[in-house]
Amino acid sequence: MNEETRLTHAGSEPRPLVRTVGPPIQKGSTVLLPSAASLYDDDAFLTYGRQGLATHEALCEALGELEGAGGVTLYPSGVAALSGAMLAVLKAGDAVRVADTAYRPTRRFCDKVLKRFGVEVDYYDPRLAPQAVFDGAPANLRLVVLESPGSLSMEMQDIPAITQAARARGVLTLADNTWAAGLLFKPLAHGVDISVQALTKYVGGHSDVFMGSAAASDPKIARQLADGINHLGWAVSGEEAYLMLRGLRTLPVRLARHGENALSLATWLHGRAEVGQVLHPALPGAPGHALWSRDFTGACGLFSFTLAGASAAAADAFLDALQVFGLGFSWGGFESLAIVCDPQFACRRHAYDYGGPMIRLHVGLESPQDLIADLERGFAASGQDPK
Ligand SMILES: *Cc1c(COP(=O)(O)O)cnc(C)c1O
């Protein structure tokens, strides 16, 4: 053959892969099929790379193990997992009820996109009793979107009671389980139909990769999720799937340390006179502790606290004095982060007075002593009188 042809095809038949401890990073849009008949045989053959190759399959299998799921679908971010899963099961004329303390971009998607396509959206107060979630529910209610603990303010919900009530009404449930990272709480085992998490957070673990997953045990729902992503045409890269699988290997050890460090900071904060509430469900006496003890096997590094009666300027001064904690969104990486929460409360329907500005901490893998010294700098700068 001529050189053009030889160069076009040389090296395309490597010897069978040797085994390494991780999967190969397989890249490819075109999949070469063995026969003309197999080109259109989607049931027996994977016919296109967008459906996911070896690395994606390995990650989905491992996430299936984590979630106790029959099917797991990957998305290019956590928000994409939430929006993609909702689009997969909703249609015009359906209604969705969302926890008022859900992650803010979740409600942005509901308000800006779902409503435009004829889906009704309303928000329930997560502090209500489980049955009250369905109070005044429209007959076309199709999906309840749960998040427990709630974003920023950490309200715990009785997920088993809510999912039981939802099933009795033929309503689906979806839980954003990013806080528990698929490990500390098992949504599918507690009756949730679709378990979503932002793998960007603890599974990735290094604040450098975006990805999300949705898992289901019901084969029909798992199929809807897989078809949904195929229809939308979203795909994740093999390299990033590889990084997520690498993160997953050390998830339990990292989370255990994040959880331990966060609880020691929460305990220390609880003893500070400047602090109103410590919103950490694993802290004895904190709101939601009983539900957390019943349903969760551990806690991660994310919690919040309030500066009793302080001004917004005092909270900003607190943050600006921090040297070890970085100021930034997202969480789940190895490093400690802090934000002030209050500007995100304006969109909530069920306003609540927390008694002072709220600061959310993500406690990383640094030494807790150094982190406590950093918080002391914050208190000194906030100019509050310890009462
Ligand atoms: C960060 C986050 C997401 C979104 O994940 P991205 O990958 O950043 O899109 C979803 N839910 C919760 C609770 C989150 O904290």
Short mmCIF file of C-alpha atoms and ligand atoms in Angstrom, two decimals:
data_model
loop_
_atom_site.label_atom_id
_atom_site.label_comp_id
_atom_site.label_asym_id
_atom_site.label_seq_id
_atom_site.Cartn_x
_atom_site.Cartn_y
_atom_site.Cartn_z
CA MET A 1 0.00 0.00 0.00
CA ASN A 2 1.04 3.62 -0.45
CA GLU A 3 2.55 5.64 2.37
CA GLU A 4 -0.63 7.71 3.03
CA THR A 5 -2.55 4.51 3.62
CA ARG A 6 0.18 2.92 5.73
CA LEU A 7 0.49 6.00 7.94
CA THR A 8 -3.28 6.23 8.34
CA HIS A 9 -3.55 2.69 9.67
CA ALA A 10 -0.16 1.96 11.28
CA GLY A 11 -0.24 1.24 14.98
CA SER A 12 -3.99 0.78 15.18
CA GLU A 13 -3.76 -2.82 16.32
CA PRO A 14 -1.78 -2.80 19.57
CA ARG A 15 -1.20 -6.11 21.30
CA PRO A 16 -3.85 -6.98 23.91
CA LEU A 17 -3.57 -4.67 26.93
CA VAL A 18 -1.55 -5.83 29.90
CA ARG A 19 -3.31 -5.50 33.26
CA THR A 20 -2.57 -2.46 35.39
CA VAL A 21 -4.23 -1.68 38.72
CA GLY A 22 -6.37 1.03 37.07
CA PRO A 23 -8.37 0.68 33.85
CA PRO A 24 -6.93 1.87 30.52
CA ILE A 25 -7.82 5.44 29.57
CA GLN A 26 -9.64 4.60 26.38
CA LYS A 27 -10.35 7.47 24.01
CA GLY A 28 -12.47 7.24 20.91
CA SER A 29 -15.50 8.58 19.11
CA THR A 30 -15.65 5.89 16.42
CA VAL A 31 -15.97 2.31 17.55
CA LEU A 32 -14.88 -0.24 14.92
CA LEU A 33 -17.49 -2.97 14.56
CA PRO A 34 -16.83 -6.53 13.50
CA SER A 35 -19.45 -6.88 10.72
CA ALA A 36 -22.02 -4.99 8.66
CA ALA A 37 -24.82 -6.59 10.68
CA SER A 38 -23.39 -5.29 13.97
CA LEU A 39 -23.46 -1.62 12.81
CA TYR A 40 -27.10 -1.25 13.79
CA ASP A 41 -27.24 -3.86 16.53
CA ASP A 42 -27.29 -1.48 19.50
CA ASP A 43 -28.44 -4.18 21.88
CA ALA A 44 -25.43 -6.44 21.34
CA PHE A 45 -22.72 -3.86 20.54
CA LEU A 46 -21.52 -0.55 21.81
CA THR A 47 -21.59 1.37 18.55
CA TYR A 48 -20.34 4.87 19.45
CA GLY A 49 -17.79 6.28 21.89
CA ARG A 50 -20.18 8.83 23.36
CA GLN A 51 -21.93 5.98 25.16
CA GLY A 52 -18.74 5.47 27.21
CA LEU A 53 -15.71 3.22 26.73
CA ALA A 54 -13.57 1.07 29.03
CA THR A 55 -12.74 3.80 31.58
CA HIS A 56 -16.35 4.94 31.88
CA GLU A 57 -17.51 1.37 32.29
CA ALA A 58 -15.02 0.78 35.09
CA LEU A 59 -16.14 3.96 36.88
CA CYS A 60 -19.84 3.12 36.49
CA GLU A 61 -19.24 -0.35 37.86
CA ALA A 62 -17.42 1.04 40.91
CA LEU A 63 -20.10 3.70 41.50
CA GLY A 64 -22.75 0.98 41.20
CA GLU A 65 -20.96 -0.76 44.07
CA LEU A 66 -20.89 2.49 46.12
CA GLU A 67 -24.56 3.32 45.51
CA GLY A 68 -25.90 -0.24 45.60
CA ALA A 69 -27.39 0.57 42.20
CA GLY A 70 -28.35 -1.44 39.15
CA GLY A 71 -27.45 1.42 36.82
CA VAL A 72 -25.26 4.53 37.05
CA THR A 73 -25.11 7.35 34.49
CA LEU A 74 -22.26 9.88 34.28
CA TYR A 75 -22.71 13.60 33.57
CA PRO A 76 -20.23 16.41 32.87
CA SER A 77 -20.92 18.09 36.26
CA GLY A 78 -23.03 17.72 39.38
CA VAL A 79 -25.52 20.30 38.10
CA ALA A 80 -25.73 18.37 34.81
CA ALA A 81 -26.52 15.20 36.81
CA LEU A 82 -29.37 16.99 38.60
CA SER A 83 -30.78 18.61 35.46
CA GLY A 84 -30.22 15.52 33.28
CA ALA A 85 -31.91 13.19 35.78
CA MET A 86 -34.90 15.54 36.11
CA LEU A 87 -35.23 15.90 32.32
CA ALA A 88 -35.10 12.10 32.01
CA VAL A 89 -38.17 11.50 34.17
CA LEU A 90 -40.29 14.68 33.77
CA LYS A 91 -42.58 15.90 31.03
CA ALA A 92 -44.69 19.00 30.38
CA GLY A 93 -47.68 19.08 32.71
CA ASP A 94 -45.84 17.39 35.61
CA ALA A 95 -45.22 19.12 38.93
CA VAL A 96 -42.01 19.01 41.02
CA ARG A 97 -41.67 19.81 44.69
CA VAL A 98 -38.18 20.81 45.83
CA ALA A 99 -36.69 21.20 49.33
CA ASP A 100 -36.38 24.93 49.95
CA THR A 101 -32.82 24.38 51.20
CA ALA A 102 -31.68 22.65 48.01
CA TYR A 103 -28.40 23.64 46.35
CA ARG A 104 -29.06 27.00 44.71
CA PRO A 105 -28.26 25.97 41.09
CA THR A 106 -30.82 23.15 41.48
CA ARG A 107 -33.55 25.71 42.02
CA ARG A 108 -32.15 27.91 39.25
CA PHE A 109 -32.57 24.98 36.82
CA CYS A 110 -36.11 24.35 38.10
CA ASP A 111 -37.13 28.02 37.86
CA LYS A 112 -35.35 28.97 34.65
CA VAL A 113 -35.63 25.77 32.60
CA LEU A 114 -38.28 23.35 33.88
CA LYS A 115 -40.92 26.09 34.17
CA ARG A 116 -40.20 27.19 30.59
CA PHE A 117 -40.99 23.65 29.43
CA GLY A 118 -44.32 23.49 31.24
CA VAL A 119 -43.29 21.78 34.50
CA GLU A 120 -44.74 23.31 37.68
CA VAL A 121 -42.25 23.90 40.49
CA ASP A 122 -42.78 24.69 44.14
CA TYR A 123 -40.65 24.61 47.29
CA TYR A 124 -41.42 22.98 50.62
CA ASP A 125 -40.02 23.83 54.02
CA PRO A 126 -37.63 20.98 54.98
CA ARG A 127 -38.33 21.64 58.68
CA LEU A 128 -41.87 20.32 58.24
CA ALA A 129 -42.91 16.81 59.27
CA PRO A 130 -42.45 14.23 56.48
CA GLN A 131 -46.17 13.96 55.66
CA ALA A 132 -46.44 17.74 55.33
CA VAL A 133 -44.13 17.56 52.30
CA PHE A 134 -47.23 16.36 50.44
CA ASP A 135 -49.68 18.87 51.94
CA GLY A 136 -51.65 20.53 49.18
CA ALA A 137 -49.65 18.58 46.59
CA PRO A 138 -51.11 18.89 43.10
CA ALA A 139 -52.50 15.70 41.51
CA ASN A 140 -49.82 15.93 38.81
CA LEU A 141 -46.96 15.84 41.37
CA ARG A 142 -44.37 13.56 39.74
CA LEU A 143 -41.10 14.18 41.59
CA VAL A 144 -39.84 15.35 44.99
CA VAL A 145 -36.27 16.65 45.06
CA LEU A 146 -34.57 16.03 48.41
CA GLU A 147 -31.31 17.22 49.87
CA SER A 148 -30.41 16.23 53.42
CA PRO A 149 -28.54 17.85 55.06
CA GLY A 150 -29.77 20.94 53.19
CA SER A 151 -27.30 23.21 51.45
CA LEU A 152 -25.59 25.73 53.76
CA SER A 153 -28.01 25.51 56.70
CA MET A 154 -27.86 21.69 57.03
CA GLU A 155 -31.52 20.87 57.81
CA MET A 156 -31.97 17.11 58.13
CA GLN A 157 -35.00 15.39 56.65
CA ASP A 158 -36.61 12.07 57.43
CA ILE A 159 -35.83 10.52 54.04
CA PRO A 160 -37.27 7.02 54.72
CA ALA A 161 -40.59 8.54 55.87
CA ILE A 162 -40.75 10.90 52.88
CA THR A 163 -39.90 8.21 50.33
CA GLN A 164 -42.48 5.89 51.84
CA ALA A 165 -45.16 8.57 51.58
CA ALA A 166 -44.03 9.37 48.01
CA ARG A 167 -44.28 5.72 46.94
CA ALA A 168 -47.76 5.46 48.40
CA ARG A 169 -48.74 8.33 46.07
CA GLY A 170 -46.83 7.07 43.03
CA VAL A 171 -44.45 10.04 43.25
CA LEU A 172 -40.75 9.64 42.41
CA THR A 173 -37.96 10.92 44.68
CA LEU A 174 -34.52 12.20 43.76
CA ALA A 175 -31.88 12.93 46.42
CA ASP A 176 -28.82 15.13 46.00
CA ASN A 177 -26.48 13.05 48.18
CA THR A 178 -23.28 15.03 47.60
CA TRP A 179 -22.73 15.69 51.35
CA ALA A 180 -22.62 11.95 52.09
CA ALA A 181 -20.55 11.24 48.92
CA GLY A 182 -22.50 8.02 48.34
CA LEU A 183 -20.74 6.55 51.37
CA LEU A 184 -22.15 8.00 54.59
CA PHE A 185 -25.80 7.65 53.55
CA LYS A 186 -27.30 5.23 51.04
CA PRO A 187 -30.31 6.87 49.36
CA LEU A 188 -31.41 3.85 47.32
CA ALA A 189 -31.48 1.65 50.43
CA HIS A 190 -33.71 4.28 52.08
CA GLY A 191 -36.33 4.24 49.34
CA VAL A 192 -35.04 7.05 47.11
CA ASP A 193 -35.57 6.37 43.38
CA ILE A 194 -32.68 8.41 41.99
CA SER A 195 -29.47 9.07 43.93
CA VAL A 196 -27.47 11.98 42.51
CA GLN A 197 -24.10 13.27 43.56
CA ALA A 198 -21.59 15.84 42.41
CA LEU A 199 -18.51 13.62 42.03
CA THR A 200 -16.68 16.96 41.71
CA LYS A 201 -16.67 17.11 45.51
CA TYR A 202 -15.41 14.14 47.56
CA VAL A 203 -15.06 11.46 44.90
CA GLY A 204 -12.74 13.68 42.86
CA GLY A 205 -11.36 14.99 46.13
CA HIS A 206 -8.84 17.47 44.70
CA SER A 207 -10.98 20.42 43.49
CA ASP A 208 -9.89 19.96 39.89
CA VAL A 209 -12.43 17.82 37.99
CA PHE A 210 -16.14 18.24 37.27
CA MET A 211 -18.46 15.26 37.05
CA GLY A 212 -21.80 14.05 38.38
CA SER A 213 -23.61 10.74 38.62
CA ALA A 214 -27.19 9.52 38.90
CA ALA A 215 -27.90 6.01 40.19
CA ALA A 216 -31.07 3.92 40.30
CA SER A 217 -31.98 0.38 41.27
CA ASP A 218 -35.24 0.16 39.32
CA PRO A 219 -34.19 -1.04 35.82
CA LYS A 220 -36.85 1.12 34.17
CA ILE A 221 -35.55 4.29 35.84
CA ALA A 222 -31.94 3.29 35.18
CA ARG A 223 -32.86 2.93 31.51
CA GLN A 224 -34.61 6.32 31.47
CA LEU A 225 -31.46 7.93 32.90
CA ALA A 226 -29.20 6.25 30.33
CA ASP A 227 -31.55 7.12 27.45
CA GLY A 228 -31.84 10.66 28.80
CA ILE A 229 -28.11 11.31 28.55
CA ASN A 230 -28.01 9.75 25.11
CA HIS A 231 -30.81 12.06 23.94
CA LEU A 232 -29.10 15.11 25.38
CA GLY A 233 -25.76 14.11 23.86
CA TRP A 234 -23.69 14.74 26.99
CA ALA A 235 -20.46 12.83 27.52
CA VAL A 236 -17.49 12.89 29.89
CA SER A 237 -13.88 12.31 28.88
CA GLY A 238 -11.99 9.10 29.57
CA GLU A 239 -9.24 11.01 31.38
CA GLU A 240 -11.71 12.54 33.80
CA ALA A 241 -13.50 9.24 34.36
CA TYR A 242 -10.08 7.83 35.23
CA LEU A 243 -9.43 10.60 37.75
CA MET A 244 -12.81 9.97 39.41
CA LEU A 245 -12.09 6.28 39.73
CA ARG A 246 -8.69 7.10 41.23
CA GLY A 247 -10.37 9.40 43.76
CA LEU A 248 -12.92 6.74 44.65
CA ARG A 249 -10.14 4.35 45.77
CA THR A 250 -9.30 6.55 48.77
CA LEU A 251 -12.77 8.00 49.44
CA PRO A 252 -13.44 6.16 52.74
CA VAL A 253 -10.09 7.11 54.31
CA ARG A 254 -10.24 10.74 53.20
CA LEU A 255 -13.84 11.14 54.34
CA ALA A 256 -13.07 9.64 57.74
CA ARG A 257 -10.35 12.27 58.29
CA HIS A 258 -12.49 15.13 56.93
CA GLY A 259 -15.28 14.02 59.26
CA GLU A 260 -13.01 13.77 62.31
CA ASN A 261 -11.40 17.18 61.68
CA ALA A 262 -14.75 18.87 61.08
CA LEU A 263 -16.27 17.44 64.24
CA SER A 264 -13.35 18.67 66.35
CA LEU A 265 -13.75 22.18 64.89
CA ALA A 266 -17.53 22.05 65.39
CA THR A 267 -17.03 21.02 69.03
CA TRP A 268 -14.56 23.86 69.56
CA LEU A 269 -16.88 26.39 67.90
CA HIS A 270 -19.76 25.19 70.07
CA GLY A 271 -17.79 26.36 73.12
CA ARG A 272 -17.13 29.86 71.74
CA ALA A 273 -19.24 32.67 73.18
CA GLU A 274 -19.42 34.49 69.81
CA VAL A 275 -21.12 31.51 68.17
CA GLY A 276 -24.91 31.24 68.04
CA GLN A 277 -25.60 27.88 66.46
CA VAL A 278 -23.31 25.16 65.17
CA LEU A 279 -25.16 23.55 62.26
CA HIS A 280 -23.48 20.17 62.10
CA PRO A 281 -25.84 17.18 62.26
CA ALA A 282 -23.16 14.88 63.74
CA LEU A 283 -22.62 17.21 66.71
CA PRO A 284 -24.66 15.95 69.70
CA GLY A 285 -27.43 18.42 70.44
CA ALA A 286 -27.24 20.11 67.04
CA PRO A 287 -30.39 20.32 64.87
CA GLY A 288 -31.07 17.06 63.04
CA HIS A 289 -28.69 15.01 65.19
CA ALA A 290 -31.26 12.28 65.90
CA LEU A 291 -32.04 11.72 62.20
CA TRP A 292 -28.34 11.79 61.35
CA SER A 293 -27.58 9.19 64.05
CA ARG A 294 -30.36 6.95 62.78
CA ASP A 295 -29.62 7.09 59.03
CA PHE A 296 -25.98 8.08 58.50
CA THR A 297 -22.76 6.17 59.19
CA GLY A 298 -20.52 9.24 59.34
CA ALA A 299 -20.11 12.91 58.55
CA CYS A 300 -18.02 14.77 55.99
CA GLY A 301 -16.03 18.00 56.37
CA LEU A 302 -18.84 20.44 55.57
CA PHE A 303 -20.84 22.35 58.21
CA SER A 304 -21.91 25.86 59.15
CA PHE A 305 -22.15 28.09 62.21
CA THR A 306 -23.60 31.50 63.01
CA LEU A 307 -22.03 34.57 64.60
CA ALA A 308 -24.64 35.45 67.22
CA GLY A 309 -26.12 38.88 66.60
CA ALA A 310 -23.13 40.00 64.51
CA SER A 311 -23.25 42.28 61.48
CA ALA A 312 -22.56 41.21 57.91
CA ALA A 313 -19.40 43.34 58.09
CA ALA A 314 -18.20 41.34 61.11
CA ALA A 315 -18.67 38.10 59.16
CA ASP A 316 -16.69 39.53 56.22
CA ALA A 317 -13.92 40.64 58.61
CA PHE A 318 -13.87 37.11 60.07
CA LEU A 319 -13.34 35.60 56.61
CA ASP A 320 -10.79 38.18 55.51
CA ALA A 321 -8.58 37.37 58.52
CA LEU A 322 -8.31 33.67 57.65
CA GLN A 323 -4.96 32.48 56.36
CA VAL A 324 -5.30 28.69 56.16
CA PHE A 325 -8.94 28.53 55.06
CA GLY A 326 -9.30 29.70 51.46
CA LEU A 327 -12.35 31.75 50.46
CA GLY A 328 -14.14 29.98 47.66
CA PHE A 329 -17.09 27.94 46.48
CA SER A 330 -17.27 24.21 46.04
CA TRP A 331 -15.80 21.79 48.58
CA GLY A 332 -14.77 18.16 48.95
CA GLY A 333 -11.11 18.71 48.10
CA PHE A 334 -8.19 18.19 50.49
CA GLU A 335 -8.14 21.87 51.48
CA SER A 336 -10.15 23.97 53.93
CA LEU A 337 -12.53 26.62 52.59
CA ALA A 338 -14.95 29.17 54.03
CA ILE A 339 -17.81 31.26 52.67
CA VAL A 340 -20.48 33.49 54.15
CA CYS A 341 -23.93 32.04 53.32
CA ASP A 342 -26.48 34.83 53.83
CA PRO A 343 -26.48 36.29 50.29
CA GLN A 344 -27.79 32.89 49.11
CA PHE A 345 -30.85 32.94 51.40
CA ALA A 346 -32.74 35.67 49.54
CA CYS A 347 -34.25 33.21 47.02
CA ARG A 348 -35.71 30.93 49.71
CA ARG A 349 -39.51 30.84 50.04
CA HIS A 350 -39.58 29.87 53.69
CA ALA A 351 -37.39 32.55 55.26
CA TYR A 352 -35.88 31.73 58.64
CA ASP A 353 -33.94 33.83 61.12
CA TYR A 354 -30.73 32.05 62.09
CA GLY A 355 -29.89 34.78 64.60
CA GLY A 356 -26.77 36.13 62.89
CA PRO A 357 -24.67 35.78 59.79
CA MET A 358 -23.85 32.20 58.78
CA ILE A 359 -20.41 30.96 57.82
CA ARG A 360 -19.93 27.62 56.09
CA LEU A 361 -16.67 25.76 56.53
CA HIS A 362 -15.25 22.95 54.48
CA VAL A 363 -12.72 21.31 56.78
CA GLY A 364 -9.83 19.81 54.85
CA LEU A 365 -6.99 17.49 55.74
CA GLU A 366 -4.78 20.08 57.48
CA SER A 367 -4.02 19.81 61.20
CA PRO A 368 -7.09 20.78 63.28
CA GLN A 369 -4.86 22.81 65.65
CA ASP A 370 -3.76 25.03 62.77
CA LEU A 371 -7.34 25.40 61.58
CA ILE A 372 -8.50 26.37 65.08
CA ALA A 373 -5.70 28.96 65.29
CA ASP A 374 -6.99 30.32 61.98
CA LEU A 375 -10.56 30.58 63.30
CA GLU A 376 -9.18 32.40 66.34
CA ARG A 377 -7.71 34.98 63.95
CA GLY A 378 -11.19 35.29 62.44
CA PHE A 379 -12.85 35.91 65.81
CA ALA A 380 -10.20 38.46 66.78
CA ALA A 381 -10.76 40.37 63.52
CA SER A 382 -14.57 40.20 63.65
CA GLY A 383 -14.47 42.61 66.61
CA GLN A 384 -17.18 40.74 68.50
CA ASP A 385 -17.18 40.87 72.26
CA PRO A 386 -17.15 37.31 73.54
CA LYS A 387 -20.13 37.52 75.92
C1 LIG B 1 -21.36 21.38 44.12
C2 LIG B 1 -22.68 20.79 44.26
C3 LIG B 1 -23.39 20.38 43.14
C4 LIG B 1 -22.93 20.68 41.73
O1 LIG B 1 -21.75 20.09 41.34
P1 LIG B 1 -20.91 20.70 40.13
O2 LIG B 1 -20.07 19.57 39.70
O3 LIG B 1 -20.15 21.86 40.67
O4 LIG B 1 -21.87 21.12 39.05
C5 LIG B 1 -24.63 19.80 43.34
N1 LIG B 1 -25.15 19.62 44.56
C6 LIG B 1 -24.47 19.99 45.65
C7 LIG B 1 -25.09 19.75 47.00
C8 LIG B 1 -23.24 20.59 45.55
O5 LIG B 1 -22.60 20.99 46.65
#
